[in-house]
CSV table of C-alpha atoms in Angstrom, one decimal:
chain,number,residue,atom,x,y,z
J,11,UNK,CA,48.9,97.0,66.9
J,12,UNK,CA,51.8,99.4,66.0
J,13,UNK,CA,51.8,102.8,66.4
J,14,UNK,CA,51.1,103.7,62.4
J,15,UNK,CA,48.3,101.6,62.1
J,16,UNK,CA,46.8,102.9,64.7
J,17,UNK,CA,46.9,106.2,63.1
J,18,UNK,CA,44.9,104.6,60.5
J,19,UNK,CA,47.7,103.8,57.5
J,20,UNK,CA,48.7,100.4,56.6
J,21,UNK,CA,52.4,99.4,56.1
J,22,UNK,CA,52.3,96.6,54.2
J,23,UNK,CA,51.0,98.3,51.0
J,24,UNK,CA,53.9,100.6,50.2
J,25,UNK,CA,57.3,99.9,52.8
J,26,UNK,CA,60.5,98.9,50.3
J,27,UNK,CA,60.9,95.8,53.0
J,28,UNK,CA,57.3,94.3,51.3
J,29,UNK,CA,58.6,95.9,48.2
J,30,UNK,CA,61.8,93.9,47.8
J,31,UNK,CA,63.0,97.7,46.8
J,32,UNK,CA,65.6,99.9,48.4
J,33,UNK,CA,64.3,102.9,49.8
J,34,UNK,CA,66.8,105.3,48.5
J,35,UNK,CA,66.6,103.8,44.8
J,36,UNK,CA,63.8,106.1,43.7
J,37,UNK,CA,65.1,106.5,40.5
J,38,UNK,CA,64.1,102.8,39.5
J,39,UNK,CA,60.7,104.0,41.0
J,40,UNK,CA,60.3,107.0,39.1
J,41,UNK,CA,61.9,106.7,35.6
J,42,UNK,CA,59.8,109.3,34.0
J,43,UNK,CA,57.7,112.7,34.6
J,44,UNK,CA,55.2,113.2,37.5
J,45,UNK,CA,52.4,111.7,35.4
J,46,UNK,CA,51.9,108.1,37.1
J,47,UNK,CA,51.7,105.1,34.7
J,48,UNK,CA,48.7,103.0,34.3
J,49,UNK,CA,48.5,101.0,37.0
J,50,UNK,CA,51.3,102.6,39.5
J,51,UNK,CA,51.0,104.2,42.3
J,52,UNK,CA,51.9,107.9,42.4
J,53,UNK,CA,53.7,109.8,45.1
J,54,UNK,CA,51.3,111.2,47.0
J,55,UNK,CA,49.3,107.5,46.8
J,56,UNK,CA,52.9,106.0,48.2
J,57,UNK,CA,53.2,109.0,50.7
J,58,UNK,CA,49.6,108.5,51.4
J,59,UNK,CA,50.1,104.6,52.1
J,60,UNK,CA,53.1,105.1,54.1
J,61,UNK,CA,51.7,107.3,56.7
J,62,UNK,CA,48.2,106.9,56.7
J,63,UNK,CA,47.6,110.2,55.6
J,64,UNK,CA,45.6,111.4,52.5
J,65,UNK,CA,46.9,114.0,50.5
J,66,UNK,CA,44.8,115.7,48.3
J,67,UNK,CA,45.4,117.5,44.6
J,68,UNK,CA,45.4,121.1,46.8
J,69,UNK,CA,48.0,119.1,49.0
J,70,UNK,CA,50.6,117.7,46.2
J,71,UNK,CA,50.7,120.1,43.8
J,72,UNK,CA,49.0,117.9,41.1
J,73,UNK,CA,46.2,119.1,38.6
J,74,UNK,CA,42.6,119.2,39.4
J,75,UNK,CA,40.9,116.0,37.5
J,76,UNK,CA,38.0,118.6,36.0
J,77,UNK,CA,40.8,120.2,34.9
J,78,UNK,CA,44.0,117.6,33.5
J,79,UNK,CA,43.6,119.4,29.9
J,80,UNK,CA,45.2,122.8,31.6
J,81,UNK,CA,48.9,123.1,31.8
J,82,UNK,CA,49.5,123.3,35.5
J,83,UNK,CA,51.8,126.6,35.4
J,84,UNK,CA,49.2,128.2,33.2
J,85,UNK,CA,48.3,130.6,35.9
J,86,UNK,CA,52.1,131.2,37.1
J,87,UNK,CA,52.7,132.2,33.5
J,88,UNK,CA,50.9,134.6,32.7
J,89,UNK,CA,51.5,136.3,36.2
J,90,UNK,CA,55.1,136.8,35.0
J,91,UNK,CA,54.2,138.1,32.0
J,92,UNK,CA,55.5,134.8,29.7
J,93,UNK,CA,53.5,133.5,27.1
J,94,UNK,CA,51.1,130.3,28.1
J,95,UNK,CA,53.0,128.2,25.5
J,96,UNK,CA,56.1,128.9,27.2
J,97,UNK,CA,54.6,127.8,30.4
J,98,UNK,CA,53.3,124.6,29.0
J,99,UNK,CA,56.4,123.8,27.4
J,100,UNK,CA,58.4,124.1,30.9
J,101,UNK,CA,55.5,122.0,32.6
J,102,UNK,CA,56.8,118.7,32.0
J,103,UNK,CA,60.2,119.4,33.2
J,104,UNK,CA,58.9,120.8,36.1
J,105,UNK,CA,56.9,118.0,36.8
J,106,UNK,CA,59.7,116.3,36.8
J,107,UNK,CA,61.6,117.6,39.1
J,108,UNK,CA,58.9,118.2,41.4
J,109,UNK,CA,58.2,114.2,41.2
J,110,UNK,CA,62.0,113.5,42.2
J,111,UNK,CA,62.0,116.1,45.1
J,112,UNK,CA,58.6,114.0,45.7
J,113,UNK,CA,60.0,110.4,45.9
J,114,UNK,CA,62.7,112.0,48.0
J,115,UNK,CA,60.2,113.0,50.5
J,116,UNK,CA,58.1,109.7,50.2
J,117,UNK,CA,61.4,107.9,51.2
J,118,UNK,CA,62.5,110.0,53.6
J,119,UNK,CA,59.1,109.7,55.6
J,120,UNK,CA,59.8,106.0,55.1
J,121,UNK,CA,63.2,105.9,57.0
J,122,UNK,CA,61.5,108.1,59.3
J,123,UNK,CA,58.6,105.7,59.6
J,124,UNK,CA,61.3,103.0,60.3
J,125,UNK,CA,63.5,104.2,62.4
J,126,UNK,CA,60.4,105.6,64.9
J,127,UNK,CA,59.4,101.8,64.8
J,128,UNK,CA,62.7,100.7,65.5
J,129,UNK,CA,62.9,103.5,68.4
J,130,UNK,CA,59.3,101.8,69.8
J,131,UNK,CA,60.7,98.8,69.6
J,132,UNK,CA,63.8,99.4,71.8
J,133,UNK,CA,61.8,101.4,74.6
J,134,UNK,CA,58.8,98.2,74.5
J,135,UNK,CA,61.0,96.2,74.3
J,136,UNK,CA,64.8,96.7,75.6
J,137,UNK,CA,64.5,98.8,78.2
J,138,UNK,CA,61.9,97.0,80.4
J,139,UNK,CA,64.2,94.3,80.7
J,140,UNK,CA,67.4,96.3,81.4
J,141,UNK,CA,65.1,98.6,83.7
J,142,UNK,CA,64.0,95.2,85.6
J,143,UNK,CA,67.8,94.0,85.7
J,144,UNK,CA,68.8,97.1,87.3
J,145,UNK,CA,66.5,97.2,90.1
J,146,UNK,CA,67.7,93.6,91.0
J,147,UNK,CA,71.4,94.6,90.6
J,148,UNK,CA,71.4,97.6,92.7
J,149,UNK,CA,68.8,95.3,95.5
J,150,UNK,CA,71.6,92.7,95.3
J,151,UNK,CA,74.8,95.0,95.4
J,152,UNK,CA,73.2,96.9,98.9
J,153,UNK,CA,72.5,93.5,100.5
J,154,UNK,CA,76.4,92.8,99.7
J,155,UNK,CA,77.4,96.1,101.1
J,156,UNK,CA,75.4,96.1,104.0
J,157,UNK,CA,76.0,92.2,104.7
J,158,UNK,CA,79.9,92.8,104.5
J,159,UNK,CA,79.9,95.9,106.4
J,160,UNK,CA,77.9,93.9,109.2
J,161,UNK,CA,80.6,91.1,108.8
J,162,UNK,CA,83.3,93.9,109.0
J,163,UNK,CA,81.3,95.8,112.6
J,164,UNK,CA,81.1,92.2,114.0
J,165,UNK,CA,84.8,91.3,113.3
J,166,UNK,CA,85.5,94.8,114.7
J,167,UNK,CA,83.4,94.0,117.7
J,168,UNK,CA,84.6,91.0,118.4
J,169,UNK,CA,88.6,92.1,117.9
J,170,UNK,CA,87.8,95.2,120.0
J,171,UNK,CA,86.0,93.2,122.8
J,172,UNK,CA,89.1,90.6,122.9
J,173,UNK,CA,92.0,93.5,122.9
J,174,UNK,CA,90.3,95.1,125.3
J,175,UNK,CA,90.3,92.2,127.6
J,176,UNK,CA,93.8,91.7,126.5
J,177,UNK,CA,95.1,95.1,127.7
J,178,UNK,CA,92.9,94.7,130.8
J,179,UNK,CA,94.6,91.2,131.8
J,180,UNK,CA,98.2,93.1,130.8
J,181,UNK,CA,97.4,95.9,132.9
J,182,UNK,CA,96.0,93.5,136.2
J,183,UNK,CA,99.1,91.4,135.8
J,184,UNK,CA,101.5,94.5,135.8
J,185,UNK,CA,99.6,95.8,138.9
J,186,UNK,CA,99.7,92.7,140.9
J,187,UNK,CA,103.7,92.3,140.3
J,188,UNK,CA,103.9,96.2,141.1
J,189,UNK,CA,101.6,95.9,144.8
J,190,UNK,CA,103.7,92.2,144.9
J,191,UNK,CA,107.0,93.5,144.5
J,192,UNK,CA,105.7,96.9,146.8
J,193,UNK,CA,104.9,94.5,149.5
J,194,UNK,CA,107.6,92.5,149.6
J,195,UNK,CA,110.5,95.5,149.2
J,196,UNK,CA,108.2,97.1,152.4
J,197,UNK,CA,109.1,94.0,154.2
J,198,UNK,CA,112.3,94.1,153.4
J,199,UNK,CA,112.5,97.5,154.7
J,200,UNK,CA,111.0,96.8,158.0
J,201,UNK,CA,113.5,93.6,158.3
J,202,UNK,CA,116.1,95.9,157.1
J,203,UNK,CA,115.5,98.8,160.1
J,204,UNK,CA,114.6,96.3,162.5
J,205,UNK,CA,118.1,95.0,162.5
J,206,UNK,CA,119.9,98.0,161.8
J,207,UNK,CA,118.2,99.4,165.3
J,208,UNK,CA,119.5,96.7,166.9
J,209,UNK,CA,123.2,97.0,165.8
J,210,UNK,CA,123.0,100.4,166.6
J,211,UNK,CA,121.6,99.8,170.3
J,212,UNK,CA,124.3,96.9,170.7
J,213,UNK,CA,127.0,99.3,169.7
J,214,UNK,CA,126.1,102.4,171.6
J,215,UNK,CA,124.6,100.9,175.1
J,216,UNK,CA,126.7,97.5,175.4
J,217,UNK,CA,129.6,97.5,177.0
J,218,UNK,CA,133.1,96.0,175.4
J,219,UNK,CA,132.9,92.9,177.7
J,220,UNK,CA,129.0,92.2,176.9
J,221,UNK,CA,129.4,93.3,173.0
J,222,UNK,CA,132.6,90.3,173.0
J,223,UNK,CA,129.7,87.8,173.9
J,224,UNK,CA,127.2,88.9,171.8
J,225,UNK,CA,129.5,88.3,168.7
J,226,UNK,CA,127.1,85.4,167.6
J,227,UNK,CA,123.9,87.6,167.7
J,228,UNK,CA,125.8,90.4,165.7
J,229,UNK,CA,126.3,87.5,163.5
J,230,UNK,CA,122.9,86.1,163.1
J,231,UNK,CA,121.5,89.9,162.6
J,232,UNK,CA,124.2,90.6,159.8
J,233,UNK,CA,123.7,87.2,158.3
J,234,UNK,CA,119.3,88.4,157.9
J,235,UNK,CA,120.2,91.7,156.5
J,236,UNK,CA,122.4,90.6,153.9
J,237,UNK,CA,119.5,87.9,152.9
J,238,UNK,CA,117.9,90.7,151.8
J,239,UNK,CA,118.4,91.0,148.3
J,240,UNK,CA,119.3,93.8,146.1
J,241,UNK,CA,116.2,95.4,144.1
J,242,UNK,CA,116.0,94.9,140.1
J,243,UNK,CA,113.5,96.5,137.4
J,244,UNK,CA,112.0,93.6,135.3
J,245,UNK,CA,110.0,93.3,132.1
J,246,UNK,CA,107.2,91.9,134.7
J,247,UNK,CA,106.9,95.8,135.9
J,248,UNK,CA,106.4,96.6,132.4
J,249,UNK,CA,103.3,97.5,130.5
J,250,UNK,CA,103.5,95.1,127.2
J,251,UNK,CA,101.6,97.2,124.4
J,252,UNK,CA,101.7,94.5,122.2
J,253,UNK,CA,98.9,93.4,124.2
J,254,UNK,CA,96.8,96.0,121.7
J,255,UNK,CA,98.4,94.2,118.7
J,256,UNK,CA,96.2,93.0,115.8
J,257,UNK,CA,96.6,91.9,112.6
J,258,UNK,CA,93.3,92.6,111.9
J,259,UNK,CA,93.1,96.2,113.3
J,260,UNK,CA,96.4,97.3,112.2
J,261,UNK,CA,95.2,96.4,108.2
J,262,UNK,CA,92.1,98.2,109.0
J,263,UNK,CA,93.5,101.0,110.8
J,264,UNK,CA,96.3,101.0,107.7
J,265,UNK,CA,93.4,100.8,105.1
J,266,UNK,CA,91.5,103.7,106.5
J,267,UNK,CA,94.6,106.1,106.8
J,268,UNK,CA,95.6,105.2,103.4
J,269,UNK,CA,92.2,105.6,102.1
J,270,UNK,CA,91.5,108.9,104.0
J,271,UNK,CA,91.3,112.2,101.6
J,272,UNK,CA,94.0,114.5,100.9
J,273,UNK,CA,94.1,117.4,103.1
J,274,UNK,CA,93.4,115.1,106.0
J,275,UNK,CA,96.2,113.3,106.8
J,276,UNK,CA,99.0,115.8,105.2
J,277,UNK,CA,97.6,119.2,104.3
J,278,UNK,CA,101.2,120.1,102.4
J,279,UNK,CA,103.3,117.8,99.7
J,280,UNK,CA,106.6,117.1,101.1
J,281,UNK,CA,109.7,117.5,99.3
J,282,UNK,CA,113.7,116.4,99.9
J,283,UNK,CA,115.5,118.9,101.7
J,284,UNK,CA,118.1,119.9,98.8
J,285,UNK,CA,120.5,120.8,101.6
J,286,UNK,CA,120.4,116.9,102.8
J,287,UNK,CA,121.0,115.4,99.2
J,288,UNK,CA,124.0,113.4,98.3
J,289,UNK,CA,126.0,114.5,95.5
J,290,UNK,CA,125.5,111.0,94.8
J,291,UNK,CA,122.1,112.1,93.6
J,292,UNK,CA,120.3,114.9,91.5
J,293,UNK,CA,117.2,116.5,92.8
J,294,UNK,CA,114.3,117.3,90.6
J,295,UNK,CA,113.4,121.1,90.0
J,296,UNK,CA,110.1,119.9,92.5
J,297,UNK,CA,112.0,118.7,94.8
J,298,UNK,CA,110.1,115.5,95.0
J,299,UNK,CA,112.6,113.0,92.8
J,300,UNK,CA,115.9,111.4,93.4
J,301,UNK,CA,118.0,110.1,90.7
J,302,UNK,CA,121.2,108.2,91.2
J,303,UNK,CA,123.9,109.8,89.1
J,304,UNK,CA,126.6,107.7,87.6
J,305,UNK,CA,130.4,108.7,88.9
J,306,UNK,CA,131.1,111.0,85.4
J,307,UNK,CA,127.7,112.8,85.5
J,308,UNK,CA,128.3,114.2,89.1
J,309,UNK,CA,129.1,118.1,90.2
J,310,UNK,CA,130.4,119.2,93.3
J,311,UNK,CA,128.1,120.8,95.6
J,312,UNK,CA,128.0,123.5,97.6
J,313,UNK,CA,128.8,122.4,101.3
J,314,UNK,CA,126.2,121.9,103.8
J,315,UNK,CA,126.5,120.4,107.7
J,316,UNK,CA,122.9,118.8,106.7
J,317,UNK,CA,124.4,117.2,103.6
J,318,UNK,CA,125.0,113.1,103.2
J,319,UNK,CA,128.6,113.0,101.8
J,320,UNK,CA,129.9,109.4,101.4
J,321,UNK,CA,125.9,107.6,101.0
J,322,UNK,CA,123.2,108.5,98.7
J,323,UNK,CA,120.4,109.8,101.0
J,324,UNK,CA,118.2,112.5,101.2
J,325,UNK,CA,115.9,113.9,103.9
J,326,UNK,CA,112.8,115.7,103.8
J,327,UNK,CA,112.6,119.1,105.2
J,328,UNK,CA,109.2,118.4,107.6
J,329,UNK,CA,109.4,116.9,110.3
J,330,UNK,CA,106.7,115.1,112.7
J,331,UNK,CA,106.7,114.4,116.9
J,332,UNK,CA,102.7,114.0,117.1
J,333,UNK,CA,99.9,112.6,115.1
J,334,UNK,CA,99.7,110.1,112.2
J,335,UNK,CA,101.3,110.9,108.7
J,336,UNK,CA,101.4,109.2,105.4
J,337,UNK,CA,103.6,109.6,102.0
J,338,UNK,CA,103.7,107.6,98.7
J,339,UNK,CA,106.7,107.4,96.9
J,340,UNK,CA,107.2,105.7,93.1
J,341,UNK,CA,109.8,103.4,93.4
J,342,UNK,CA,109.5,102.1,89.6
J,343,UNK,CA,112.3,99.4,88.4
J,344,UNK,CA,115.4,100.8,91.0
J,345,UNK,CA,117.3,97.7,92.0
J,346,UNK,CA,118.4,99.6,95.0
J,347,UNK,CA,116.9,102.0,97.5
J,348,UNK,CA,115.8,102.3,100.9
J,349,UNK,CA,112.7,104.3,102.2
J,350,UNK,CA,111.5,105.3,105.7
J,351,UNK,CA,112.2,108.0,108.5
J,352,UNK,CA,115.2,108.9,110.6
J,353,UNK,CA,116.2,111.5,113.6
J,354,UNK,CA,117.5,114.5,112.6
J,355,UNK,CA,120.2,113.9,115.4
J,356,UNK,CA,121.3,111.4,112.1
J,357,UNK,CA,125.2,111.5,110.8
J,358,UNK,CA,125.9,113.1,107.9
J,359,UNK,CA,129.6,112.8,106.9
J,360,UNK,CA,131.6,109.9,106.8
J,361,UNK,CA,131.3,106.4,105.3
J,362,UNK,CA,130.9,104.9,109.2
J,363,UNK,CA,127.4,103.4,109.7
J,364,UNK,CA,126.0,106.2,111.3
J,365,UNK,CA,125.4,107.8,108.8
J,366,UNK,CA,123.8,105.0,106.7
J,367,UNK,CA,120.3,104.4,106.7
J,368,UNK,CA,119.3,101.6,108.5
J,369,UNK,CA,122.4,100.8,110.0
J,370,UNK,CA,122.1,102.6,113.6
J,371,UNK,CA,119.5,103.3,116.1
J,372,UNK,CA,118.3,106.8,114.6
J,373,UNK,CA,117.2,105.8,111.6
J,374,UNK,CA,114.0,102.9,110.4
J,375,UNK,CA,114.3,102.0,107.0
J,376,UNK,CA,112.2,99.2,104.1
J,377,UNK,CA,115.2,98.5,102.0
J,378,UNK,CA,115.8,96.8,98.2
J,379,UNK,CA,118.5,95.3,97.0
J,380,UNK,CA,119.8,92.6,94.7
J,381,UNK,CA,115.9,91.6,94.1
J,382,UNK,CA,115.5,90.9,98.4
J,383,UNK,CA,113.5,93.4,100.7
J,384,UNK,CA,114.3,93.6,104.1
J,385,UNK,CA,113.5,95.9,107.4
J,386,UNK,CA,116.6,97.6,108.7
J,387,UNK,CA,117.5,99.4,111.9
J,388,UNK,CA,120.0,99.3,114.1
J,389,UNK,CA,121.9,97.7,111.6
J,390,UNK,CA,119.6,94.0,111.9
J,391,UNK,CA,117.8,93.2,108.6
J,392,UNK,CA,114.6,91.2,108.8
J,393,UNK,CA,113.6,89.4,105.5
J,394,UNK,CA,110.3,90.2,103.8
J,395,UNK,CA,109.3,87.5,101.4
J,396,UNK,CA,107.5,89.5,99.6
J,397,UNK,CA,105.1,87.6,96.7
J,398,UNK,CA,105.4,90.4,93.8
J,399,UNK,CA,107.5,93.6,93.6
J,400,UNK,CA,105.8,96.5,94.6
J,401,UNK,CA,106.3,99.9,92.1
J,402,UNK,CA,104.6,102.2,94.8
J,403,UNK,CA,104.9,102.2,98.5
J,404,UNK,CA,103.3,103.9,101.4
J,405,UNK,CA,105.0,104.7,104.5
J,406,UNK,CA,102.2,105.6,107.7
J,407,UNK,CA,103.9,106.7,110.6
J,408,UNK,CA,101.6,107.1,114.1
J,409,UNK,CA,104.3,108.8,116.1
J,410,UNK,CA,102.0,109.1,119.4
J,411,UNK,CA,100.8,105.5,118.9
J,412,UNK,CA,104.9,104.5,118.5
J,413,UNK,CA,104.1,102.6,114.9
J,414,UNK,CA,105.6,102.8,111.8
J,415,UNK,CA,104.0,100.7,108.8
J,416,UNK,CA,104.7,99.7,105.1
J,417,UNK,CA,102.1,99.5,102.6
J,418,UNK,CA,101.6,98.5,99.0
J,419,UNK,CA,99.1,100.7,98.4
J,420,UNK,CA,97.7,99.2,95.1
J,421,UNK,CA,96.5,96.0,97.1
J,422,UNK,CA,96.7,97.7,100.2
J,423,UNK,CA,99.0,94.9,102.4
J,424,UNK,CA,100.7,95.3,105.0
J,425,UNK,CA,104.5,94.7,104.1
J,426,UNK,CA,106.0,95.6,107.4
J,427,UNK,CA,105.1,97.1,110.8
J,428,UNK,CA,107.6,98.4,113.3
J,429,UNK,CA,106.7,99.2,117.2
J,430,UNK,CA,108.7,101.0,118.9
J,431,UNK,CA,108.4,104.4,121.4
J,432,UNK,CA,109.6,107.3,119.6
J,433,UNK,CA,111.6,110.3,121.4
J,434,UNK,CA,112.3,112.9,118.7
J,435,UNK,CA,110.9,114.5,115.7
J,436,UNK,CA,111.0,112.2,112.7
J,437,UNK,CA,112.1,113.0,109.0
J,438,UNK,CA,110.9,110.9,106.0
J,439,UNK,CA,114.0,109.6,104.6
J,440,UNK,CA,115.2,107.6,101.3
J,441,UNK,CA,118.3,106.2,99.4
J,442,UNK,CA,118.1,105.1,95.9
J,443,UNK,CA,121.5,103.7,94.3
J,444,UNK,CA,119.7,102.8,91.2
J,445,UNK,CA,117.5,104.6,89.0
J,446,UNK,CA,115.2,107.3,90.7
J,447,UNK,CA,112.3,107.1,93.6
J,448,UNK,CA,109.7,109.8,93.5
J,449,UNK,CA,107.6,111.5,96.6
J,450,UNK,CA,103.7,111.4,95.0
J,451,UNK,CA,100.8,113.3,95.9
J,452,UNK,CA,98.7,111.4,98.4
């Protein structure tokens, strides 16, 4: 049962959709005055079907039926002072009206009555089933979470459990070569002073007769110290941190310092050192882009010691020797640039390698060019097939941890990872010989 019948008023008698007549067309309805035709219904009866609710003459407006002789503005006329004839002439073209304004109301409850069935319809009958759907969405999408975050903690586990045994096995063999090589060189020492005591007792209480005859024994002693051999440092003394090396922790550990908030890992923007800057390039009023000038558009610049004369790089004015940092840079469509970090102790004049990026031992660089990417230091290049052409990069240095890494941070792979002990402070440094490169917010 719907809601209007059971409020006690059938639908069926009076809705246009029984009908087969629009419910705005009341002027097909209602051709004539308020006075109902024999034989159809009036407004109030309509209004009455439609909602169930009677209206009585009181109610509509309508005369009395003791009374249909009277003009129905008989009273109101003479109030105002006007003739009754006056009033009875204006009745039927008030009536009128009042019957439009009438069927106006009559279909306006009507769309009203609609539309609150259409409303019950939607919450009996859409949202149980969406409601129902979401419960079972959400239940299924915290199973997932939680059963992928166990998967990720076991992993984790597991990889921790193994590296750790890994760095234990390193550390045992490094010891047992150190208390090997301690024990043997202590030997070697004790063969060593045993024979130098007795050369020195041969040469201070034999005499020259008696030392002539002991030539051979001189011999044989000389002969077992030089079998001693000289000491040299090896690898096998060495601690070997990639013993702690993981593909899987360093994507994680790359991951979660990408992912970390701002504030956290950098508190402050950096910006290029305008001092550093090329004339090769122009620096943005924020100090954050670099754009490759072509030979007629550039200026001279004021001289600086700090400033790259012969190749296009920049450096940033911060600096970091502790803790892990992390930058972005918008590397867009340039055919040509380089990005990573550098010693200050970097050249700066001069077309020689030591002042290009990548080329020497101060300076780490992920460098494009001629559509190829490649890790450079120390002047070797190591390819990087990459499968699609990054337009943003991240660049994560962990200075105490000695590890610089290159991200895509839309996918979040790993393009390269360097090791490697660091000894001085560190700027972020770029080239571009193409285009521009832009510093983002993290």
């Amino acid at each position: 049962m719907s809601t209007a019948e059971a409020r006690g008023g059938p639908l069926t008698a009076v809705s246009p959709l029984d009908s087969g007549t629009p419910a705005g067309d009341s002027a097909h309805r209602h051709p004539g005055p308020s006075t109902p035709t024999a034989g159809a219904p009036s407004a109030a009866t309509r209004l009455n079907g439609a909602n169930g609710v009677k209206i009585g003459a009181a109610e509509t407006g309508t005369r009395s039926p003791d009374r249909a002789g009277e003009p129905a503005l008989k009273g109101a006329g003479a109030r105002e002072g006007e003739p009754g004839r006056r009033g009875a002439e204006q009745g039927p073209e008030l009536a009128q009206r009042a019957g439009a304004v009438r069927n106006q109301l009559v279909d306006t409850c009507e769309k009203l009555q609609l539309k609150a069935l259409r409303i019950e319809r939607f919450v009996n009958n859409v949202l149980p089933p969406h409601e129902l759907d979401l419960q079972g969405g959400a239940s299924r999408a915290r199973d997932a979470v939680l059963r992928r975050l166990a998967a990720v903690r076991e992993a984790c586990d597991e990889e921790e459990q193994r590296l750790l045994e890994a760095v234990q096995r390193e550390e045992e063999r490094v010891q047992h070569s150190l208390l090997t090589q301690r024990a043997h060189w202590a030997q070697a020492l004790g063969s060593l002073s045993a024979v130098r005591a007795q050369l020195v007792r041969l040469l201070t209480e034999t005499e020259d007769r008696q030392l002539l005859d002991c030539s051979q024994e001189i011999s044989d002693r000389v002969e077992v110290a030089e079998g001693v051999g000289e000491p040299q440092d090896s690898e096998h003394l060495t601690f070997n941190p990639r013993s702690s090396q993981s593909s899987l922790l360093l994507n994680l550990w790359a991951n979660a310092v990408l992912l970390c908030r701002s504030g956290q890992c950098d508190p402050e923007p950096l910006s290029f050192d305008e001092r550093t800057v090329s004339p090769l390039l122009s620096l943005s009023d924020d100090g954050r882009t670099l754009t490759f000038l072509p030979r007629r558009a550039r200026q001279p610049q004021q001289y600086s010691p700090l400033r790259f004369d012969r190749w296009p790089n920049a450096l940033c004015g911060r600096s970091f020797s502790s803790g892990t940092h992390r930058w972005l840079l918008e590397v867009g469509r340039s055919a040509a640039f380089k990005v990573g970090v550098s010693y200050g102790s970097l050249e700066r004049k001069g077309p020689g390698n030591g002042a290009r990026l990548g080329y020497n031992a101060h300076s780490w660089v992920l460098s494009h060019f001629d559509g190829e990417f490649c890790f450079l230091h120390a002047g070797r290049a190591e390819p990087l097939p990459l499968l699609r052409r990054p337009r943003r990069l991240c660049v994560l240095l962990d200075w105490g941890g000695g590890a610089l890494v290159f991200l895509e941070p839309d996918s979040g792979a790993v393009l390269h990872a360097h090791h490697q002990v660091f000894t001085a402070a560190l700027h972020p440094a770029c080239a571009v010989a193409n285009e521009s490169i832009s510093l983002l917010d993290s």
